[in-house]
CSV table of C-alpha atoms and ligand atoms in Angstrom, one decimal:
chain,number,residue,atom,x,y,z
Q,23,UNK,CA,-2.4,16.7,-20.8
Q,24,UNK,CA,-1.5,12.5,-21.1
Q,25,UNK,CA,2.7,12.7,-21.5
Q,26,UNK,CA,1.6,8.7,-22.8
Q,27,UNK,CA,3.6,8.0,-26.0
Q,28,UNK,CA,5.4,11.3,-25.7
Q,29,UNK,CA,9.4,12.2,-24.5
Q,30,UNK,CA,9.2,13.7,-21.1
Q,31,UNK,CA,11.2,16.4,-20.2
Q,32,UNK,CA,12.2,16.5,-16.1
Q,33,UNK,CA,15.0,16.6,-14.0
Q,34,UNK,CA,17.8,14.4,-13.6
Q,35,UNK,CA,21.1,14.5,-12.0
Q,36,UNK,CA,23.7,13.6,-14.9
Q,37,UNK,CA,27.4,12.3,-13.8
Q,38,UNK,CA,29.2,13.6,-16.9
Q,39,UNK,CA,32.6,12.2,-15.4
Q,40,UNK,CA,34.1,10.7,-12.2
Q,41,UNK,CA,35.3,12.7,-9.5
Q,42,UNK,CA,32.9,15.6,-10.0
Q,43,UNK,CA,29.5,16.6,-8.6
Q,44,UNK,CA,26.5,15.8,-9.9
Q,45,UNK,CA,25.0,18.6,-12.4
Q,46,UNK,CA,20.8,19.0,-12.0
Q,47,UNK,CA,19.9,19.0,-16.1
Q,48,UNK,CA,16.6,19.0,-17.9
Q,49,UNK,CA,16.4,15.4,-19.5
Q,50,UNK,CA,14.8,14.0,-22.7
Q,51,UNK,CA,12.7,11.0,-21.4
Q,52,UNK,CA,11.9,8.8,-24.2
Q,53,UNK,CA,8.3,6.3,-24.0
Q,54,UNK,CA,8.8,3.1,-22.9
Q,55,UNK,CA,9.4,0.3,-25.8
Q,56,UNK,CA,8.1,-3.4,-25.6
Q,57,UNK,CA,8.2,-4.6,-22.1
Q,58,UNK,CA,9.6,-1.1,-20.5
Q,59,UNK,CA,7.3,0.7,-18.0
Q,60,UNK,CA,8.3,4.7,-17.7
Q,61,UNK,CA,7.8,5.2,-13.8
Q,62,UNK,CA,8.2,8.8,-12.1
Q,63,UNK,CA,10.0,8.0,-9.5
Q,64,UNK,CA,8.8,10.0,-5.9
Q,65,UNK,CA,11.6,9.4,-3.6
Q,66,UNK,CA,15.4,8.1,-3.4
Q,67,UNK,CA,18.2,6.9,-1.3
Q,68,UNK,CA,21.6,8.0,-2.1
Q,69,UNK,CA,24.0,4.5,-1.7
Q,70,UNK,CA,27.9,4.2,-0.9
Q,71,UNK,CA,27.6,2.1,-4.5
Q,72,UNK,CA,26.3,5.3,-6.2
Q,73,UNK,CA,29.7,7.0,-4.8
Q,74,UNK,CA,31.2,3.9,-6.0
Q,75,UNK,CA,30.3,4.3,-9.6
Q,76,UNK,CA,32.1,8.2,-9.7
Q,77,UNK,CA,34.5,7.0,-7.7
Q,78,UNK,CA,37.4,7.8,-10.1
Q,79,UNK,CA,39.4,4.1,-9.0
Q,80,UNK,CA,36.4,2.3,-9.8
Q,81,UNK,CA,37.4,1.5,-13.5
Q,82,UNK,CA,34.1,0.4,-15.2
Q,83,UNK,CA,32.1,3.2,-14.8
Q,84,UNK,CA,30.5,4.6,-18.4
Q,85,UNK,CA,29.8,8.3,-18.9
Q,86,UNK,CA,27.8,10.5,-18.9
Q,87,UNK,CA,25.1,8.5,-17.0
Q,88,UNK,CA,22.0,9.0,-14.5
Q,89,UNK,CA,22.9,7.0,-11.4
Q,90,UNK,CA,20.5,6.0,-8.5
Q,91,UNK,CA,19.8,2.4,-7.7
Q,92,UNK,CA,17.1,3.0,-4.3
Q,93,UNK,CA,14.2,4.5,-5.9
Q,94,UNK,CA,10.3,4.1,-5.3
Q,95,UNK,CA,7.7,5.6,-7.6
Q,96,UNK,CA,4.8,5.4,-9.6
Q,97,UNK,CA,3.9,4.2,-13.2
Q,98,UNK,CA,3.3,6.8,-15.5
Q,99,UNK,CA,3.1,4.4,-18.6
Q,100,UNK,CA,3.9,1.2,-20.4
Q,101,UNK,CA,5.4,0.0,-23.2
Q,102,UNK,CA,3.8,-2.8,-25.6
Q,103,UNK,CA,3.6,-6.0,-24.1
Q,104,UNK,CA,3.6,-5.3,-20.2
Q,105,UNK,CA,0.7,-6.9,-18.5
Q,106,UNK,CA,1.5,-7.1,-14.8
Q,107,UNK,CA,1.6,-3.4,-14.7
Q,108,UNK,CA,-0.3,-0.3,-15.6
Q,109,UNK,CA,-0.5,3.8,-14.8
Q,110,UNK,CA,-0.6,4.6,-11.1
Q,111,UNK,CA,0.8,1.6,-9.5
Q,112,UNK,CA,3.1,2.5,-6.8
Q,113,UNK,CA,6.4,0.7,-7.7
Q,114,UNK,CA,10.0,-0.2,-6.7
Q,115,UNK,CA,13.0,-0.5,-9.2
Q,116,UNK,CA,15.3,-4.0,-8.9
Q,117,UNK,CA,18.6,-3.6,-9.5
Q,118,UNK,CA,18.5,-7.0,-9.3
Q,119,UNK,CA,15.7,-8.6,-11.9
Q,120,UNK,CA,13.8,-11.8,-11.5
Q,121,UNK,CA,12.8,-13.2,-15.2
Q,122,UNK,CA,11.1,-16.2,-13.1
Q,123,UNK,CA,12.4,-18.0,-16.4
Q,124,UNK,CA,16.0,-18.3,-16.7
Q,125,UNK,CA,18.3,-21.2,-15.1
Q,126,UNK,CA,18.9,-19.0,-11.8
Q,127,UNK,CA,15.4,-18.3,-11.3
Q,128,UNK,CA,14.6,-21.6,-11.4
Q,129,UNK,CA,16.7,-22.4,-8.9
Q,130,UNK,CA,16.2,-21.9,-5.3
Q,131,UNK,CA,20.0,-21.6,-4.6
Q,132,UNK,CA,20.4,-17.9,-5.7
Q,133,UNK,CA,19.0,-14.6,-6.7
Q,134,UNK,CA,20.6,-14.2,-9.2
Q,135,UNK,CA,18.8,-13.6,-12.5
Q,136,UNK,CA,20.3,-13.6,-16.2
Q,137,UNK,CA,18.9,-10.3,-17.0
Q,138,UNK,CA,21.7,-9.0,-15.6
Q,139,UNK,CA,23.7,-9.3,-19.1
Q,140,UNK,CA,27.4,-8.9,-17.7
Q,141,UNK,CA,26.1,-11.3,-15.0
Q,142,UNK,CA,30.2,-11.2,-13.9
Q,143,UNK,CA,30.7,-7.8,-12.8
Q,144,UNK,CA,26.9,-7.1,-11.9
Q,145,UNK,CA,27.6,-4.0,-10.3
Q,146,UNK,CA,27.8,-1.8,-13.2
Q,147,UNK,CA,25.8,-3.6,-15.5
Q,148,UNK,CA,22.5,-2.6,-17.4
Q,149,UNK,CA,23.7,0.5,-18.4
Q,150,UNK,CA,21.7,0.0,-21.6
Q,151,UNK,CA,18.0,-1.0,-21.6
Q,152,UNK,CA,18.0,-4.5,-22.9
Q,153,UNK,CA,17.8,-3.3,-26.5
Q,154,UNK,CA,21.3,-1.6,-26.0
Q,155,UNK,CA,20.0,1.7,-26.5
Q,156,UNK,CA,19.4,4.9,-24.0
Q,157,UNK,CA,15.7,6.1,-23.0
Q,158,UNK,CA,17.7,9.7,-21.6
Q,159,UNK,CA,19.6,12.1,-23.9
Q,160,UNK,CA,20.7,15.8,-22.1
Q,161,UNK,CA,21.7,18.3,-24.3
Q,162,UNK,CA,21.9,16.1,-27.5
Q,163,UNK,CA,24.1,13.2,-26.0
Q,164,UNK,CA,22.8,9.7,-25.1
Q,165,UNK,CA,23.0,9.2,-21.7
Q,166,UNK,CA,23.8,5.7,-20.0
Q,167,UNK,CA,21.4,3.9,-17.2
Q,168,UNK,CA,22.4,2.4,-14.3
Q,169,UNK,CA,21.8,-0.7,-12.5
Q,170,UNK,CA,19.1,-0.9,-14.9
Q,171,UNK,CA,16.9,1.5,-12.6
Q,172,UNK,CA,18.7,5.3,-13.1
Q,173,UNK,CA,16.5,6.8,-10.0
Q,174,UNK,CA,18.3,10.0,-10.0
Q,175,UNK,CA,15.8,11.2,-12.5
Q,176,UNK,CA,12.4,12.4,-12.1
Q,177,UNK,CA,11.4,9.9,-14.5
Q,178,UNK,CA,12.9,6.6,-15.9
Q,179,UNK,CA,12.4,3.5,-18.2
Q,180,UNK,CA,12.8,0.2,-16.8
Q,181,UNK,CA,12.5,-3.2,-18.2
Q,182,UNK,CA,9.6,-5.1,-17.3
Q,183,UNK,CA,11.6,-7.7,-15.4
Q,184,UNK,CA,13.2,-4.9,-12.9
Q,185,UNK,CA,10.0,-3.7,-11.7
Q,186,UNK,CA,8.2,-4.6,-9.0
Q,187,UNK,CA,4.2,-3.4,-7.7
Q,188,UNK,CA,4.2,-2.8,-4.1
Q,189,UNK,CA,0.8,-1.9,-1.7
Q,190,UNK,CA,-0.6,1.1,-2.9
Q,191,UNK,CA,0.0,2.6,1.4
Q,192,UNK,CA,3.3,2.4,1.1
Q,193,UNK,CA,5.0,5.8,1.8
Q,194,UNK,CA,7.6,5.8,-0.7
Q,195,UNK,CA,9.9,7.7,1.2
Q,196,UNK,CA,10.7,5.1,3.5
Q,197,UNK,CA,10.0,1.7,1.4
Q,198,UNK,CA,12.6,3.4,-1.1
Q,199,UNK,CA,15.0,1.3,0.9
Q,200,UNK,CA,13.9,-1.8,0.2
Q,201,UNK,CA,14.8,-1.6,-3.2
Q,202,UNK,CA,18.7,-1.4,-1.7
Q,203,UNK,CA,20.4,-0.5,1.6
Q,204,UNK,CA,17.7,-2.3,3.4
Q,205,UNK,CA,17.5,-5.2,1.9
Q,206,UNK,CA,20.6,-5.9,1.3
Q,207,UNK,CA,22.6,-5.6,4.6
Q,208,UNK,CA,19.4,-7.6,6.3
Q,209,UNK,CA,19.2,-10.2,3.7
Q,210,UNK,CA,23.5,-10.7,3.5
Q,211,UNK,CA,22.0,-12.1,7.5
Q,212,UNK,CA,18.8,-13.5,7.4
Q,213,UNK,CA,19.4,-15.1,3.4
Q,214,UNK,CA,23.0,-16.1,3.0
Q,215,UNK,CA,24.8,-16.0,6.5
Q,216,UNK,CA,21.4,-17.9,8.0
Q,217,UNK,CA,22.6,-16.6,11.8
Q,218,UNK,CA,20.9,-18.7,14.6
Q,219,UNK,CA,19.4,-17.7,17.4
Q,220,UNK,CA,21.9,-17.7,20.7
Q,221,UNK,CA,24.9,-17.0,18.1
Q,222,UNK,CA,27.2,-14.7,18.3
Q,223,UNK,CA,27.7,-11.8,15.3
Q,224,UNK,CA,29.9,-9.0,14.3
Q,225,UNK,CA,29.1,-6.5,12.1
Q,226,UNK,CA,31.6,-4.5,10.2
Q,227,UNK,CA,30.5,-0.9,9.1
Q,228,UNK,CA,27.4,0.9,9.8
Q,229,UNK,CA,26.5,2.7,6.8
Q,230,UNK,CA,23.1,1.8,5.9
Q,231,UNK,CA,23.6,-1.4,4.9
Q,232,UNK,CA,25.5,-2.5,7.9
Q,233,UNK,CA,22.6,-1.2,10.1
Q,234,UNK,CA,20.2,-3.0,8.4
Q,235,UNK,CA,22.5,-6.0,9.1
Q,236,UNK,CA,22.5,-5.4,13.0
Q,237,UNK,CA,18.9,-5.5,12.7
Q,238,UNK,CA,18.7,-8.9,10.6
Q,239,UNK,CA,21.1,-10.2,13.8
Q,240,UNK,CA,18.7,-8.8,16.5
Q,241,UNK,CA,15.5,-10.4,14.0
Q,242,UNK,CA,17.5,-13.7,14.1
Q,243,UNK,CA,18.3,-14.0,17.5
Q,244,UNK,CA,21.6,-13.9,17.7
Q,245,UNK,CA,23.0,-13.7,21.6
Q,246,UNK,CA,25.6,-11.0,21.1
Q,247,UNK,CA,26.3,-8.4,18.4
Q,248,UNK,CA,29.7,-6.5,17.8
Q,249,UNK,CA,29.6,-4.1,15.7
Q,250,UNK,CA,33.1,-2.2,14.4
Q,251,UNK,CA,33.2,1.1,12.4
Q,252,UNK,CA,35.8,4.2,12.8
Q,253,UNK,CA,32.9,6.6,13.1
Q,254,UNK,CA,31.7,6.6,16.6
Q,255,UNK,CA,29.0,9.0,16.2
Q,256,UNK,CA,27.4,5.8,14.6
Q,257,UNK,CA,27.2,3.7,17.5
Q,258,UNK,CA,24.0,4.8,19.3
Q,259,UNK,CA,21.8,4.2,16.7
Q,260,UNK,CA,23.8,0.6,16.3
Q,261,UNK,CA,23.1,-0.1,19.9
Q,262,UNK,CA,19.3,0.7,19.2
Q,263,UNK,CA,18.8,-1.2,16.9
Q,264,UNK,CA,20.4,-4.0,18.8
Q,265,UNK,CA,24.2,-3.9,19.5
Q,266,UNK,CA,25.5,-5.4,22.4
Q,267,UNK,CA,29.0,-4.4,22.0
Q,268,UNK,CA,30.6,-1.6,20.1
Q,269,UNK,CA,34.3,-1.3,18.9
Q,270,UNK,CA,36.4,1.3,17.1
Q,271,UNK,CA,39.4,-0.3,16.2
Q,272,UNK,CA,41.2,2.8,16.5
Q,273,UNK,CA,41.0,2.4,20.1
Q,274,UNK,CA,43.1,-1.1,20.2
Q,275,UNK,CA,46.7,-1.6,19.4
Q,276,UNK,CA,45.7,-5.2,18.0
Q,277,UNK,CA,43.7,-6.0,15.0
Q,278,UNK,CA,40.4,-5.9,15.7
Q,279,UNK,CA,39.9,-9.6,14.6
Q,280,UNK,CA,42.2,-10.2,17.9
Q,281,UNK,CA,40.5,-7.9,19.8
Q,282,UNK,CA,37.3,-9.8,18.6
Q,283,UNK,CA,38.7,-13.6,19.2
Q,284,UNK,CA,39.8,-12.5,22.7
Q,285,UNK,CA,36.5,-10.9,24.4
Q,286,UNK,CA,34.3,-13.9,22.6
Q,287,UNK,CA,36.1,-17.1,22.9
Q,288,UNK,CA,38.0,-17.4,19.9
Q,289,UNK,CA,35.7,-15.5,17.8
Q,290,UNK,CA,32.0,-14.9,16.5
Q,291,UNK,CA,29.9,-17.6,15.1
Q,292,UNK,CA,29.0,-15.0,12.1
Q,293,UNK,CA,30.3,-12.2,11.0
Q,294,UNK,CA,29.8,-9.8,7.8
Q,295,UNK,CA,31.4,-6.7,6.0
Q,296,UNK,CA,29.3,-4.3,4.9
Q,297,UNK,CA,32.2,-1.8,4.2
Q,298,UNK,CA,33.7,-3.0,0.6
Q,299,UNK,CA,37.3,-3.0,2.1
Q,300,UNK,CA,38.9,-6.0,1.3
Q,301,UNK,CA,41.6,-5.7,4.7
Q,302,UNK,CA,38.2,-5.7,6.5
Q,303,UNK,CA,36.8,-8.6,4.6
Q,304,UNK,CA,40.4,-10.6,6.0
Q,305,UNK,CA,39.7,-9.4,9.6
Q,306,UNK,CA,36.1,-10.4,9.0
Q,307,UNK,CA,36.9,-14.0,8.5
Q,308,UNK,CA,39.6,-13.9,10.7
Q,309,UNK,CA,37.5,-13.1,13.6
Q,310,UNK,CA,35.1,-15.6,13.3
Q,311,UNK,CA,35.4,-19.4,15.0
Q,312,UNK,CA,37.5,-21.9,13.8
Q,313,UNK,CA,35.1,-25.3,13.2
Q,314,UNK,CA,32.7,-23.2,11.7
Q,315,UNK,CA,32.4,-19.6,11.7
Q,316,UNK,CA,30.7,-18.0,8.6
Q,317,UNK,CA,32.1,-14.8,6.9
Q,318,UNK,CA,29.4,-12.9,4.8
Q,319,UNK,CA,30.8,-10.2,2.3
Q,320,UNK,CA,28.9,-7.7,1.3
Q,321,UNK,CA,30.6,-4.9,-0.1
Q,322,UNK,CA,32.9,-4.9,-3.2
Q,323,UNK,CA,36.1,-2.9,-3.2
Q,324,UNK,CA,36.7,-0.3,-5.6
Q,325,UNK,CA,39.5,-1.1,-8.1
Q,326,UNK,CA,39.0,-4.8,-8.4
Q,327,UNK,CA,41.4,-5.9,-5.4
Q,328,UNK,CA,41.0,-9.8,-4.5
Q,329,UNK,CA,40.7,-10.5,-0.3
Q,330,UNK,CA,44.2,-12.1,0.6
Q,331,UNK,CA,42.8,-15.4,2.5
Q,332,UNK,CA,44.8,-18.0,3.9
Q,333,UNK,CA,43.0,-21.8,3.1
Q,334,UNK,CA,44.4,-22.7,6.7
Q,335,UNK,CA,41.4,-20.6,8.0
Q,336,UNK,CA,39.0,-22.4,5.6
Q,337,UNK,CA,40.9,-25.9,6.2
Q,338,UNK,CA,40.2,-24.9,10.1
Q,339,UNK,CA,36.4,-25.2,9.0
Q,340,UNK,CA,35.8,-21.7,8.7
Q,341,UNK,CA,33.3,-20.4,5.7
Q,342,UNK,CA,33.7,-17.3,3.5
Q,343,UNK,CA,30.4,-16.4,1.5
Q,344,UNK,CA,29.2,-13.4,-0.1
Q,345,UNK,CA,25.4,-11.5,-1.3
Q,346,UNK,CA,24.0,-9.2,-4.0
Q,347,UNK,CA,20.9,-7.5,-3.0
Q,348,UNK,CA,21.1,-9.6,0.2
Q,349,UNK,CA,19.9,-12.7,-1.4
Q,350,UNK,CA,16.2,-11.9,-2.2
Q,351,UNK,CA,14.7,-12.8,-4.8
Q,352,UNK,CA,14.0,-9.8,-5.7
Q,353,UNK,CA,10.6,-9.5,-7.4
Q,354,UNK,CA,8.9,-12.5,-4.6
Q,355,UNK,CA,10.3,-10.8,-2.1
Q,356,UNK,CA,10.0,-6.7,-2.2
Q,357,UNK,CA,6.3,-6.6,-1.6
Q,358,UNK,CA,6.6,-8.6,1.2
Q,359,UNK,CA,9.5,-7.0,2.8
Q,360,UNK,CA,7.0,-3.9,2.0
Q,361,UNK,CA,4.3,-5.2,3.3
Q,362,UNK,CA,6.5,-6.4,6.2
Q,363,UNK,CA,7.5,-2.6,7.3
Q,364,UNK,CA,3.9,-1.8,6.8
Q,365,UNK,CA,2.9,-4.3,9.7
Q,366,UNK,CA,6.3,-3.1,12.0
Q,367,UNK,CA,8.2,-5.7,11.8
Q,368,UNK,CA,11.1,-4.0,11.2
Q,369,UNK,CA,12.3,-0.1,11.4
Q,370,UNK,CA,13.3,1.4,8.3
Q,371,UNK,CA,12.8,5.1,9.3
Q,372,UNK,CA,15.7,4.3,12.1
Q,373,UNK,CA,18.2,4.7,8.8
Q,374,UNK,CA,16.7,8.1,7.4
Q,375,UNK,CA,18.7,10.9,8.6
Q,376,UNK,CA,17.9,13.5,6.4
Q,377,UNK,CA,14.9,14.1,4.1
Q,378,UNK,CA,16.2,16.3,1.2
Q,379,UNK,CA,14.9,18.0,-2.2
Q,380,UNK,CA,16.2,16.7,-5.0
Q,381,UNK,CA,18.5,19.4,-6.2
Q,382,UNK,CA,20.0,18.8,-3.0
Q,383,UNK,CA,21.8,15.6,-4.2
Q,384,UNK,CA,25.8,16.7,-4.0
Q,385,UNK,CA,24.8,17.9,-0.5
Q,386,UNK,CA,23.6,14.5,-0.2
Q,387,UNK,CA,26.6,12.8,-0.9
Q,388,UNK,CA,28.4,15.3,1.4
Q,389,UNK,CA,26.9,14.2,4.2
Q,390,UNK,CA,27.3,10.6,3.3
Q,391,UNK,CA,31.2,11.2,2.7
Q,392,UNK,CA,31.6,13.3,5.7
Q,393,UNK,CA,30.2,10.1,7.7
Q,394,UNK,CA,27.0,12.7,8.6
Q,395,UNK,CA,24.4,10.2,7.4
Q,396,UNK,CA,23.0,7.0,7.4
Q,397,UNK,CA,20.8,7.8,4.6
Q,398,UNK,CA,19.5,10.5,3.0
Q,399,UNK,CA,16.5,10.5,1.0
Q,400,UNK,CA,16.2,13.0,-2.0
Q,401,UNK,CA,12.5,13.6,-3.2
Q,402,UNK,CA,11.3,14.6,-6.1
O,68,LIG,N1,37.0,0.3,9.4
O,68,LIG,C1,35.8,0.3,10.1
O,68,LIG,N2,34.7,1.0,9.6
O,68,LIG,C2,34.9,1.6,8.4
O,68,LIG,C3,36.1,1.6,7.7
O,68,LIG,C4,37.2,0.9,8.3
O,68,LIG,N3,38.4,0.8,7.7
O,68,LIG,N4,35.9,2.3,6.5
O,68,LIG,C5,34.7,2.7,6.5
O,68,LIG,N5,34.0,2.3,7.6
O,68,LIG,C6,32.6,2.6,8.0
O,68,LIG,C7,32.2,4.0,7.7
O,68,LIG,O1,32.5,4.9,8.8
O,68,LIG,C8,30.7,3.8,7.5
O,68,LIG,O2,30.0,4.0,8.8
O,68,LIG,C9,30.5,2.4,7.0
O,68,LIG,O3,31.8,1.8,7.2
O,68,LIG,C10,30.1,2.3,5.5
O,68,LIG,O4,28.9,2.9,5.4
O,68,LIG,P1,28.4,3.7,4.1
O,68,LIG,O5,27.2,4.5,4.4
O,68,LIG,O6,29.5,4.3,3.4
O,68,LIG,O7,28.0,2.5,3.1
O,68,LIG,P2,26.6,1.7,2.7
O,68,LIG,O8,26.1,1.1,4.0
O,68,LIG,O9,25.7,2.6,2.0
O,68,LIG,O10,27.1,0.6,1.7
O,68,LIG,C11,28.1,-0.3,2.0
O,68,LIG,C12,28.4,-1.3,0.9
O,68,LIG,C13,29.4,-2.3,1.5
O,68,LIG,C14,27.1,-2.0,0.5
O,68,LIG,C15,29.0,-0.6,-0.3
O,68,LIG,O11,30.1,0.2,0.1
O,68,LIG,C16,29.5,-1.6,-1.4
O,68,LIG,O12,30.6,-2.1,-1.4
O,68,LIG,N6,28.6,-1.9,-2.4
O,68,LIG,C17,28.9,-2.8,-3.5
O,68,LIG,C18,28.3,-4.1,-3.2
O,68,LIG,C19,26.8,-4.2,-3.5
O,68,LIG,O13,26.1,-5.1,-3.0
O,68,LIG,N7,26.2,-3.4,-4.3
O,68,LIG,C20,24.9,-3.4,-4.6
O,68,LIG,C21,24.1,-2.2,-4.4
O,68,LIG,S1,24.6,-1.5,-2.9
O,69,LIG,ZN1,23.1,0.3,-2.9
């Protein structure tokens, strides 16, 4: 029987308040309105920015909400008004929309996109649809969205501007990625720290994010990659994936920016955090090149801390810049990045450590707490 025009009733993983797992609940599902599509989303990643969002520091949070920001799926329906998509395409989320009409999407100098309403604190915006109303209620409360995508829920609403259509092949177990961890830690080098070939990179934290960095180093060119991260057990897939030279900074009795400066000549041509720690963000910069060595900051701490830099290391020609969703436009640039993994040019079931059923979720986040996976992907 068609569910088109009807609420749906699935499963969803509802956060009713930070600090505490996840509880599997049967959602209400409501039709898409004008320009929403309702997709049934097939598989997910599970992100340290998901952790973020229950993280019970990280002050902007709303509750109860359905979290999941690295989803792939299919349309089920559409609400009035959509035209580029219809029932059956095989879809990814955007956390980050593309209008294609606002001042930012105009412009080639950022991704950014105005649909993202609290476009200053991005990260836990479009909790709403654009209306400012809730397509999920469990057990007779409204539930929020998330990054405007909510994939921990067998189905979802989106706004037509945080979709995109992908090739119809893709496995959606694997292209899931794309729509964050991927993207994101590859984009932060290939996007907005534009490494060279012959230069030299570091690479702080390899989460999934950070891996997909290393690989964005190896696609540039660069000579030489560090890469730094407390967890050892996550330096064999690094050097894989194209690590030259792997560092634990619990080894040294100097900072590891020192450590850094000294092996490489007074530091890396590039370097970027992919850890959201803003002492790490310091070291980053610090460990880069004076006359021009390039920070990239990806991750945002939790709790709103600011990164204590001195201008004497900017004065000295040194750069600090920073990435959402690793710079991509995101609705030009998903099918191709699809379409790219499709024709091997890049290894996105490297990252997949575990495969998981949905209800599995809190054991999900386990794993990623316990520094047991790179990511785990939950399918419906
Ligand atoms: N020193 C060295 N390594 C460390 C340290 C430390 N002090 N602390 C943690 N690490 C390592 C961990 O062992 C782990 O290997 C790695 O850092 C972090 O990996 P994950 O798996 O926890 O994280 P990712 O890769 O999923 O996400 C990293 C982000 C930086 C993207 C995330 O934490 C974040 O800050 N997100 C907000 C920014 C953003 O762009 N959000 C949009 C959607 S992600
Ligand atoms: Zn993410």
């Amino acid at each position: 029987m068609s569910t088109v025009g009807k609420v749906i009733k699935c499963k969803a993983a509802i956060a009713w308040e930070a600090g505490n797992p996840f509880s599997i609940e049967e959602v209400e599902v409501a039709p898409p309105k004008e320009h929403e599509i309702r997709v049934k989303i097939v598989a997910t990643g599970v992100c340290r920015s998901d952790a973020h969002a229950i993280n019970p520091n990280f002050k902007e949070g709303l509750f109860p909400v359905i979290l999941g920001h690295e989803g792939a799926g299919i349309v089920e329906s559409t609400g009035p008004g959509v035209t580029q998509f219809k029932p059956g395409d095989k879809v990814i989320p955007l956390y980050m929309p593309q209008c294609g009409q606002c001042k930012f999407c105009l412009s080639p100098k950022t991704n950014l996109c105005e649909k993202i309403s609290k476009i200053k604190t991005a990260i836990s915006d479009q909790d709403l649809m654009p209306n400012g109303t809730s397509r999920f209620t469990c057990r007779g409360k409204q539930i929020y969205h998330f990054m405007g995508t909510s994939t921990f829920s067998e189905y979802t609403v989106v706004s037509e501007t945080s979709l995109v259509k992908i090739d119809a092949a893709a496995p959606l177990d694997k292209v899931c990625l794309i729509g964050c961890g991927f993207s994101t830690g590859y984009g932060a080098v290939i996007n907005t720290a534009k490494v060279e070939p012959g230069s030299t990179c570091a690479v702080f934290g390899l989460g999934g994010v950070g891996l997909s960095a290393v690989m964005g180093c190896k696609a540039a060119g660069a000579s030489r990659i560090f890469v730094i991260d407390i967890n050892k057990d996550k330096f064999s897939l690094a050097k894989e994936l194209g690590a030259t030279d792997c560092l634990n900074p619990q080894d040294f009795k100097k900072p590891i920016q020192e450590v850094i400066t000294e092996i490489n000549d007074g530091g890396v041509d590039f370097a970027i955090e992919c850890i959201g720690n803003i002492a790490i963000m310091k070291a980053a910069l610090e460990c880069t090149t004076v006359g021009w060595g390039t920070c990239t900051i990806v991750g945002v701490a939790v709790g709103g801390q600011s990164i204590p830099v001195s201008p004497m290391q900017l004065i000295m020609g040194k750069k600090i810049n920073a990435t959402f969703f690793g710079g991509w436009k995101s609705v030009d640039s998903v099918p191709k990045l699809v379409s790219d993994y499709m024709a091997k040019k890049f290894n996105l079931d490297a990252l997949v450590t575990y495969t998981l059923p949905f209800d599995k979720i809190n054991d999900a986040f386990d794993l990623m707490y316990e520094g047991k996976s790179i990511r785990t992907i939950l399918v419906f």
